[in-house]
PDB file of C-alpha atoms and ligand atoms in Angstrom:
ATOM      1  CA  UNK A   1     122.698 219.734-132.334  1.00 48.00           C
ATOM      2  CA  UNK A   2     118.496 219.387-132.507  1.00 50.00           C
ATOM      3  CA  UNK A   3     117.453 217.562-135.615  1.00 52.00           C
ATOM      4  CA  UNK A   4     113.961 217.897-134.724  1.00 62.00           C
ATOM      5  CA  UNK A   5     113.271 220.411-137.396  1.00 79.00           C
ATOM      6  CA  UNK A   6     115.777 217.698-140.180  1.00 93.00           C
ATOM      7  CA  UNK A   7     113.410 217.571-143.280  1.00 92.00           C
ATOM      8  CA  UNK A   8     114.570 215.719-146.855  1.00 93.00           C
ATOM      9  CA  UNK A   9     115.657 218.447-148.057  1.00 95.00           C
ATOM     10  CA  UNK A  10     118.431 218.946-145.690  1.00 97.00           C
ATOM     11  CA  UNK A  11     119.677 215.030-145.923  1.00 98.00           C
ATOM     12  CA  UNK A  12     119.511 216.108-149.806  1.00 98.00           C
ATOM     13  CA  UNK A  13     121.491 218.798-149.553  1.00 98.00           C
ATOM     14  CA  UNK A  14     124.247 217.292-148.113  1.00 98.00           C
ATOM     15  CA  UNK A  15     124.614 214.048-150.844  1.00 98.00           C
ATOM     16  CA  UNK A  16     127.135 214.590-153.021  1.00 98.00           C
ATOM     17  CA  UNK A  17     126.850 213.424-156.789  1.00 98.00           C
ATOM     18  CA  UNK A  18     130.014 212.070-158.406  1.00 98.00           C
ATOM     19  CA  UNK A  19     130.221 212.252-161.650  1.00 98.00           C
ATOM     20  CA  UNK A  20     131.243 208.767-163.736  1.00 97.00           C
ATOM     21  CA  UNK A  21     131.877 206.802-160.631  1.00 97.00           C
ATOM     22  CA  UNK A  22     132.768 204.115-160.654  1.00 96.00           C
ATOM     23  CA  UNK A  23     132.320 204.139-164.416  1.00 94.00           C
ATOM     24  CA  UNK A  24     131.563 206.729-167.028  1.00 96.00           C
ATOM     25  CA  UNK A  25     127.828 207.374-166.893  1.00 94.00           C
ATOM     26  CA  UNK A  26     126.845 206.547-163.250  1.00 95.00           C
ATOM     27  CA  UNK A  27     126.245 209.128-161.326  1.00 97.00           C
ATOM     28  CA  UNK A  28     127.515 208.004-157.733  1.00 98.00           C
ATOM     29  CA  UNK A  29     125.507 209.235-154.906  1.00 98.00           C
ATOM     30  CA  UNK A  30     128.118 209.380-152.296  1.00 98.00           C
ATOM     31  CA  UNK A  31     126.369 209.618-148.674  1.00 98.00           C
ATOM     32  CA  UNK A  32     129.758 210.030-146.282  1.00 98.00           C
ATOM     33  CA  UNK A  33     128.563 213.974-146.020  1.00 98.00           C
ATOM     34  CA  UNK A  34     125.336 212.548-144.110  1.00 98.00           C
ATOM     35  CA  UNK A  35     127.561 210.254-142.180  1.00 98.00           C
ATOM     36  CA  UNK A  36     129.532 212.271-141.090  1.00 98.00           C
ATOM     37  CA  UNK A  37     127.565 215.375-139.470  1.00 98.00           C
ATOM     38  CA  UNK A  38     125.331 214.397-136.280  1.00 97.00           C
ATOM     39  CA  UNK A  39     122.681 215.810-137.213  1.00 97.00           C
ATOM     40  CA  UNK A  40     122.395 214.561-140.492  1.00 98.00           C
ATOM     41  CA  UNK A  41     123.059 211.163-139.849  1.00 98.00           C
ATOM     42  CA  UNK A  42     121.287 211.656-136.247  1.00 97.00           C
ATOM     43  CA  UNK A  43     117.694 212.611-138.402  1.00 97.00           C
ATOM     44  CA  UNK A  44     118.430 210.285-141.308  1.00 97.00           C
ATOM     45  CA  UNK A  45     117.797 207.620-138.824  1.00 98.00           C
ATOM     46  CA  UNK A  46     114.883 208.955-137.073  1.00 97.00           C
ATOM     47  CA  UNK A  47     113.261 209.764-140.507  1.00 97.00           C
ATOM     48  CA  UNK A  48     113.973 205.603-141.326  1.00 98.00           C
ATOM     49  CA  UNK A  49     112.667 204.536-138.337  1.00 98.00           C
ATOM     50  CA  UNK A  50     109.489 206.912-138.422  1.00 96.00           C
ATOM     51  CA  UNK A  51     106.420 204.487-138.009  1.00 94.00           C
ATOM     52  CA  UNK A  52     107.842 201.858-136.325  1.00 98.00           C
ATOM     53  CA  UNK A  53     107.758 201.968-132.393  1.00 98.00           C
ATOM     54  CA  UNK A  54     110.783 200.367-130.658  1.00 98.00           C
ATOM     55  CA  UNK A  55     110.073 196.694-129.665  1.00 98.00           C
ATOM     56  CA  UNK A  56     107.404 196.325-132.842  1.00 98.00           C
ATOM     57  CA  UNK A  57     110.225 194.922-134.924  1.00 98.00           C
ATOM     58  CA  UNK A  58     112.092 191.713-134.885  1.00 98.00           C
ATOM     59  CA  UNK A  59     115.030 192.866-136.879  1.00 99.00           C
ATOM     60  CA  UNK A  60     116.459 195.200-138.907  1.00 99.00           C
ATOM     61  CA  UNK A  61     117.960 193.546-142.274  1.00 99.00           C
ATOM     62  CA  UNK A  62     120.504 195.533-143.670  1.00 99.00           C
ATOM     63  CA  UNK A  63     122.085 194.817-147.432  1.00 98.00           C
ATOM     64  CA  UNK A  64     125.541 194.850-147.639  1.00 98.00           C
ATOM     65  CA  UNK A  65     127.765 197.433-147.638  1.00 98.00           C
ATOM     66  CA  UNK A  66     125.874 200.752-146.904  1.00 98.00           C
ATOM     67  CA  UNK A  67     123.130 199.218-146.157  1.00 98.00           C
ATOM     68  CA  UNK A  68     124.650 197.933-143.017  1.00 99.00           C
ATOM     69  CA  UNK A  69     125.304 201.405-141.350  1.00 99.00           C
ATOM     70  CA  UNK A  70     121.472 202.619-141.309  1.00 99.00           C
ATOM     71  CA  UNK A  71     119.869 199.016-140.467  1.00 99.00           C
ATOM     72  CA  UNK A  72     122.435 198.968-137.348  1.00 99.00           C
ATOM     73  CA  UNK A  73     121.538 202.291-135.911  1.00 99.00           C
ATOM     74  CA  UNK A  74     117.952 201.621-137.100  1.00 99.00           C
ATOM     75  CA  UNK A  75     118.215 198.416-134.677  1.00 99.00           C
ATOM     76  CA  UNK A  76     119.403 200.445-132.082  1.00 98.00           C
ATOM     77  CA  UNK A  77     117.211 202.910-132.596  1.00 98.00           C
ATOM     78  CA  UNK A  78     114.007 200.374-132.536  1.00 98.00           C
ATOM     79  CA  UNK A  79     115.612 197.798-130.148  1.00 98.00           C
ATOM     80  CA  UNK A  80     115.845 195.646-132.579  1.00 98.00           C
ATOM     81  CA  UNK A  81     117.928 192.826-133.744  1.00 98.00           C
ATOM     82  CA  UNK A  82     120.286 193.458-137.097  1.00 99.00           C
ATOM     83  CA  UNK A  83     120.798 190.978-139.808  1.00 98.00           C
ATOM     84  CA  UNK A  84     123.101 191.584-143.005  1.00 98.00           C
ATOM     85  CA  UNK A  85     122.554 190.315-145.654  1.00 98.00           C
ATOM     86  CA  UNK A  86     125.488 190.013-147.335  1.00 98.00           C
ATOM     87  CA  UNK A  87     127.482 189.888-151.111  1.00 98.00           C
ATOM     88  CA  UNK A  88     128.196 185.656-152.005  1.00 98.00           C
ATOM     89  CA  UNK A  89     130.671 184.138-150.111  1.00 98.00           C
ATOM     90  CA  UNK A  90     131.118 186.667-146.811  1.00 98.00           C
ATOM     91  CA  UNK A  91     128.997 184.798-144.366  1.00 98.00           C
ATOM     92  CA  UNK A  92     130.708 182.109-142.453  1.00 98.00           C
ATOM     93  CA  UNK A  93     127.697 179.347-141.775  1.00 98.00           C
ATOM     94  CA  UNK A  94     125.234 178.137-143.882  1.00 98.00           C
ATOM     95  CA  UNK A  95     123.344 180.500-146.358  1.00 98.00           C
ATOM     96  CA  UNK A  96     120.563 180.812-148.298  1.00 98.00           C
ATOM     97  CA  UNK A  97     121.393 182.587-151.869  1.00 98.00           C
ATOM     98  CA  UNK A  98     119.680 184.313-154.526  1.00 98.00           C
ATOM     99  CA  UNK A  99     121.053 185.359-157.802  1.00 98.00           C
ATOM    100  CA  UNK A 100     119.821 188.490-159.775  1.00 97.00           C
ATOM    101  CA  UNK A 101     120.070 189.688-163.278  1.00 95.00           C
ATOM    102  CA  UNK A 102     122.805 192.715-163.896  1.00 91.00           C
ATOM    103  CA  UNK A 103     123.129 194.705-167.282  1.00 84.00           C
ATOM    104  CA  UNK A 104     125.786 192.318-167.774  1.00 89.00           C
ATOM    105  CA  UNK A 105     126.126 189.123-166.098  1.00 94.00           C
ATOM    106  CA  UNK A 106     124.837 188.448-162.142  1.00 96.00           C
ATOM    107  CA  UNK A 107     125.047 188.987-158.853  1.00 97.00           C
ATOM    108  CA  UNK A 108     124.407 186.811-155.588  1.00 98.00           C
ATOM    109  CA  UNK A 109     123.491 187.830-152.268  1.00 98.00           C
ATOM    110  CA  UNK A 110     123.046 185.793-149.305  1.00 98.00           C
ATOM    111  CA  UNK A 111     121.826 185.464-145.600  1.00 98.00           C
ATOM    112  CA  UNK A 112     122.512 183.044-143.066  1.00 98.00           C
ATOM    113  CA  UNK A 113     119.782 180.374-142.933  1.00 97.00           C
ATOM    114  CA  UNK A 114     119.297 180.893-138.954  1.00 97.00           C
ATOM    115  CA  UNK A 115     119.476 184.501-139.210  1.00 97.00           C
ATOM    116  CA  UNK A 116     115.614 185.263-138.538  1.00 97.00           C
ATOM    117  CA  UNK A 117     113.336 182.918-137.349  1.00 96.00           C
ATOM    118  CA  UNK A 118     110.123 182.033-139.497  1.00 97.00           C
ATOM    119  CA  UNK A 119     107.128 184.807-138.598  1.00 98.00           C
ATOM    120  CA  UNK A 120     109.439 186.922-138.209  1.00 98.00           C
ATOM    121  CA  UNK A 121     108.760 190.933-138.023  1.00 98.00           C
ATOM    122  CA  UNK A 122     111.472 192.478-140.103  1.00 99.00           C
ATOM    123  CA  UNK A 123     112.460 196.198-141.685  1.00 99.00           C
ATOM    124  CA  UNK A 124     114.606 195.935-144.900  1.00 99.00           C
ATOM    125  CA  UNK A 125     116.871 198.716-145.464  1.00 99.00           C
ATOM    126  CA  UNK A 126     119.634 199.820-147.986  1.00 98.00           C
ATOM    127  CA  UNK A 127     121.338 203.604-148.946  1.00 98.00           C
ATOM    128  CA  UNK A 128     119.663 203.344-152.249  1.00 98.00           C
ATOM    129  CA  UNK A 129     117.481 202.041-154.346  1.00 98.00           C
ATOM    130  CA  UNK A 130     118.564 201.859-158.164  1.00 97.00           C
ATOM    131  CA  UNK A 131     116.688 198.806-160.542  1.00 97.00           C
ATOM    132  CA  UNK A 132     115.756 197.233-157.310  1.00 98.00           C
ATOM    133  CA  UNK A 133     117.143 193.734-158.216  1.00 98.00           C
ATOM    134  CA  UNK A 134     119.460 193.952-155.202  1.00 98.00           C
ATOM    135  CA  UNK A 135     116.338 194.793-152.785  1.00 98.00           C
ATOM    136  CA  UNK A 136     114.452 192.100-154.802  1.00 98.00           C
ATOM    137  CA  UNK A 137     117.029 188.906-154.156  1.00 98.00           C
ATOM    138  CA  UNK A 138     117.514 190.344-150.393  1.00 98.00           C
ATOM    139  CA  UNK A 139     113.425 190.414-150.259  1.00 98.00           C
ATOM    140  CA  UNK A 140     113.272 187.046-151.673  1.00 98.00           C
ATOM    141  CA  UNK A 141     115.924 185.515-149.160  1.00 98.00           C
ATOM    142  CA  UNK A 142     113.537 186.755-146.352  1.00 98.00           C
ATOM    143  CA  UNK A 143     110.640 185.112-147.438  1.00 97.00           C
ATOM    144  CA  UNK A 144     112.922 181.750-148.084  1.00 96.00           C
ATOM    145  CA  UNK A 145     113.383 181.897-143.858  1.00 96.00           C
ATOM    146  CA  UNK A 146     109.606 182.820-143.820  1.00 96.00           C
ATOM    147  CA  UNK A 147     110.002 186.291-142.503  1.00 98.00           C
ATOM    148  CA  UNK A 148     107.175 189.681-142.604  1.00 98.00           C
ATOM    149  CA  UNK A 149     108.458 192.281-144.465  1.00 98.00           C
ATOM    150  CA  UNK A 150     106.785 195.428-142.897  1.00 98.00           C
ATOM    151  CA  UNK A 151     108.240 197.692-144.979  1.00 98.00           C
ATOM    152  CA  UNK A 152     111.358 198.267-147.649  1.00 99.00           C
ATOM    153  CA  UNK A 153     113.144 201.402-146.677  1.00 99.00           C
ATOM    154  CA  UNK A 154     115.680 203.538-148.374  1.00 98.00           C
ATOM    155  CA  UNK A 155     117.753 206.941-147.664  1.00 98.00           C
ATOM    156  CA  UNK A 156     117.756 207.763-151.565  1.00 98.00           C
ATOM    157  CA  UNK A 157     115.512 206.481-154.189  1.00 98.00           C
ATOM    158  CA  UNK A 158     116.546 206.856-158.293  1.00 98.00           C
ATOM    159  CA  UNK A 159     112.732 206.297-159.341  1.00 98.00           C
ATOM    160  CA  UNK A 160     113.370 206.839-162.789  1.00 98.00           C
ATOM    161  CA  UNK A 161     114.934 203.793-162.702  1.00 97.00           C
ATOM    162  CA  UNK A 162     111.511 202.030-161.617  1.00 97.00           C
ATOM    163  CA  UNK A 163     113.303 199.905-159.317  1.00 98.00           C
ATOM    164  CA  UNK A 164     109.988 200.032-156.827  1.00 98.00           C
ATOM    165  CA  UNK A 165     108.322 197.794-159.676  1.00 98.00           C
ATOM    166  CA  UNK A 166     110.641 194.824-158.947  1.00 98.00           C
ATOM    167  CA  UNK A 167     109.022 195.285-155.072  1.00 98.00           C
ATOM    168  CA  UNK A 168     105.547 195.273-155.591  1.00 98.00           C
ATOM    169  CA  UNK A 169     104.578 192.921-152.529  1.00 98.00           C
ATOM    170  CA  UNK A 170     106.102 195.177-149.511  1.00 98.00           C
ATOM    171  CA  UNK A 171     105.298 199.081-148.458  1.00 98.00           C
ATOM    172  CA  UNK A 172     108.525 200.705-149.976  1.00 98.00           C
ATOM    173  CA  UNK A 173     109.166 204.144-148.683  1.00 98.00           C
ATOM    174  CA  UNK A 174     112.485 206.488-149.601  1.00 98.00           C
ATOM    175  CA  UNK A 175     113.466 209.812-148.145  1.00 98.00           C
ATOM    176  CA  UNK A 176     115.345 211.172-150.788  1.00 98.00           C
ATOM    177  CA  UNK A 177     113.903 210.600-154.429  1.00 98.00           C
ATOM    178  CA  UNK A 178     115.324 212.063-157.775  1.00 97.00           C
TER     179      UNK A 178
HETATM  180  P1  AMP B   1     120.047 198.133-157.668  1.00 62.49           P
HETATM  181  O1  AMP B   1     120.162 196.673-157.401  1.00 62.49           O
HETATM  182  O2  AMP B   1     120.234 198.481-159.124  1.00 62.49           O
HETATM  183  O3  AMP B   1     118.783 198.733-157.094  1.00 62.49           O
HETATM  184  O4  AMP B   1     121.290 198.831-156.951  1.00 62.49           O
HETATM  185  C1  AMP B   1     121.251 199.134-155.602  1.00 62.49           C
HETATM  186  C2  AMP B   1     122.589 198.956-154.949  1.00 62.49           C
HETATM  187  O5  AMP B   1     123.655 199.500-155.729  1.00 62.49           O
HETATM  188  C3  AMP B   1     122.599 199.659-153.618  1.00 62.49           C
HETATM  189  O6  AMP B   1     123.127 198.767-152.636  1.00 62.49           O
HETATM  190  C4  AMP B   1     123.482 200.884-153.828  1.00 62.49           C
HETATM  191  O7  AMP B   1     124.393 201.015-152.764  1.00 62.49           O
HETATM  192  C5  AMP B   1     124.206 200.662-155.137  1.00 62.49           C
HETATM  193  N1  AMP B   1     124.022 201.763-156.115  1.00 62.49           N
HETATM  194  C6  AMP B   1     123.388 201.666-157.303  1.00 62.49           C
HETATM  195  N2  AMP B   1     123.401 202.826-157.979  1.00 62.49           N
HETATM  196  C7  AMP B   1     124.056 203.710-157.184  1.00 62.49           C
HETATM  197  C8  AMP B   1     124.381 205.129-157.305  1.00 62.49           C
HETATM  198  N3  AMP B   1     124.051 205.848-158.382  1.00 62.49           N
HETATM  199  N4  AMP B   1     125.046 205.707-156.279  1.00 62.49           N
HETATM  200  C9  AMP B   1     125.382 204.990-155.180  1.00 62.49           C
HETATM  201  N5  AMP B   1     125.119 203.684-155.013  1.00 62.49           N
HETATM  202  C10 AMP B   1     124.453 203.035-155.992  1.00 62.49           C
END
């Protein structure tokens, strides 16, 4: 059960590509192999947290949906608080949205407006980083409620998509990059 020897290569091992999921062309990195095995999912989270020593960070903010399984154990993990940050019309209270650009049409995300306290010290974290227009909005909600960004950090990174250009402001770091 030691993951002290995990490296990338074994988290990348164990994603499985879907072919034309959920449409024809995309090629759906599905991460429920990771999930599921201890050791995987045990190291994934060590190997997000690396850096950060627990009680340096206010929160983890996670993006909704996947998102929201690694920021909460990253929490844990740092002793942390966790935020979501979550698709339009989910959170309860009052919100702060941001709109982004898609290939066709847009998408919103939100966060509640007392969800982190100004000055705060916070990790943003999703599953994946694609054009980086989802990590962008969620960025730019943070810095509406005055938040640090300390870092941007993802599980898998598709950098031939050049999403990381859309975050050019924040220390982005990935553990899995094709
Ligand atoms: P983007 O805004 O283009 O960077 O897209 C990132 C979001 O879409 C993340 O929250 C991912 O969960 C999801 N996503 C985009 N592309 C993929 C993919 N190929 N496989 C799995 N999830 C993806």
């Amino acid at each position: 059960m030691s993951h002290l020897h995990l490296t990338p290569d074994d988290l990348a091992n164990a994603i499985r590509n879907v072919p034309d999921f959920p449409q024809p062309g995309v090629q759906f990195k599905d991460i429920t192999p990771v999930l599921a095995d201890a050791r995987l999912f045990i190291g994934c989270v060590d190997l997000l947290t690396a850096g950060f020593a627990p009680g340096s960070v206010d929160a983890v903010v996670g993006i909704d949906a996947r998102g929201f399984i690694f920021a909460a154990a990253a929490a844990y993990t740092l002793r942390a608080g966790f935020v979501p940050v979550r698709k339009k019309g989910k959170l309860p209270y009052l919100t702060h949205e941001q709109s982004y650009e898609l290939e066709y049409g847009t998408n919103t995300v939100a966060i509640h407006a007392d969800a982190v306290r100004p000055g705060s010290r916070v990790i943003l974290m999703d599953d994946l980083l694609a054009t980086g227009g989802t990590a962008a909005a969620a960025a730019a909600l943070l810095q509406k409620v005055g938040a640090e960004i300390l870092e941007i950090t993802f599980f898998i990174e598709l950098s031939f998509l050049g999403g990381r250009a859309k975050l050019p402001d924040w220390p982005v770091r990935s553990l899995v990059v094709y």
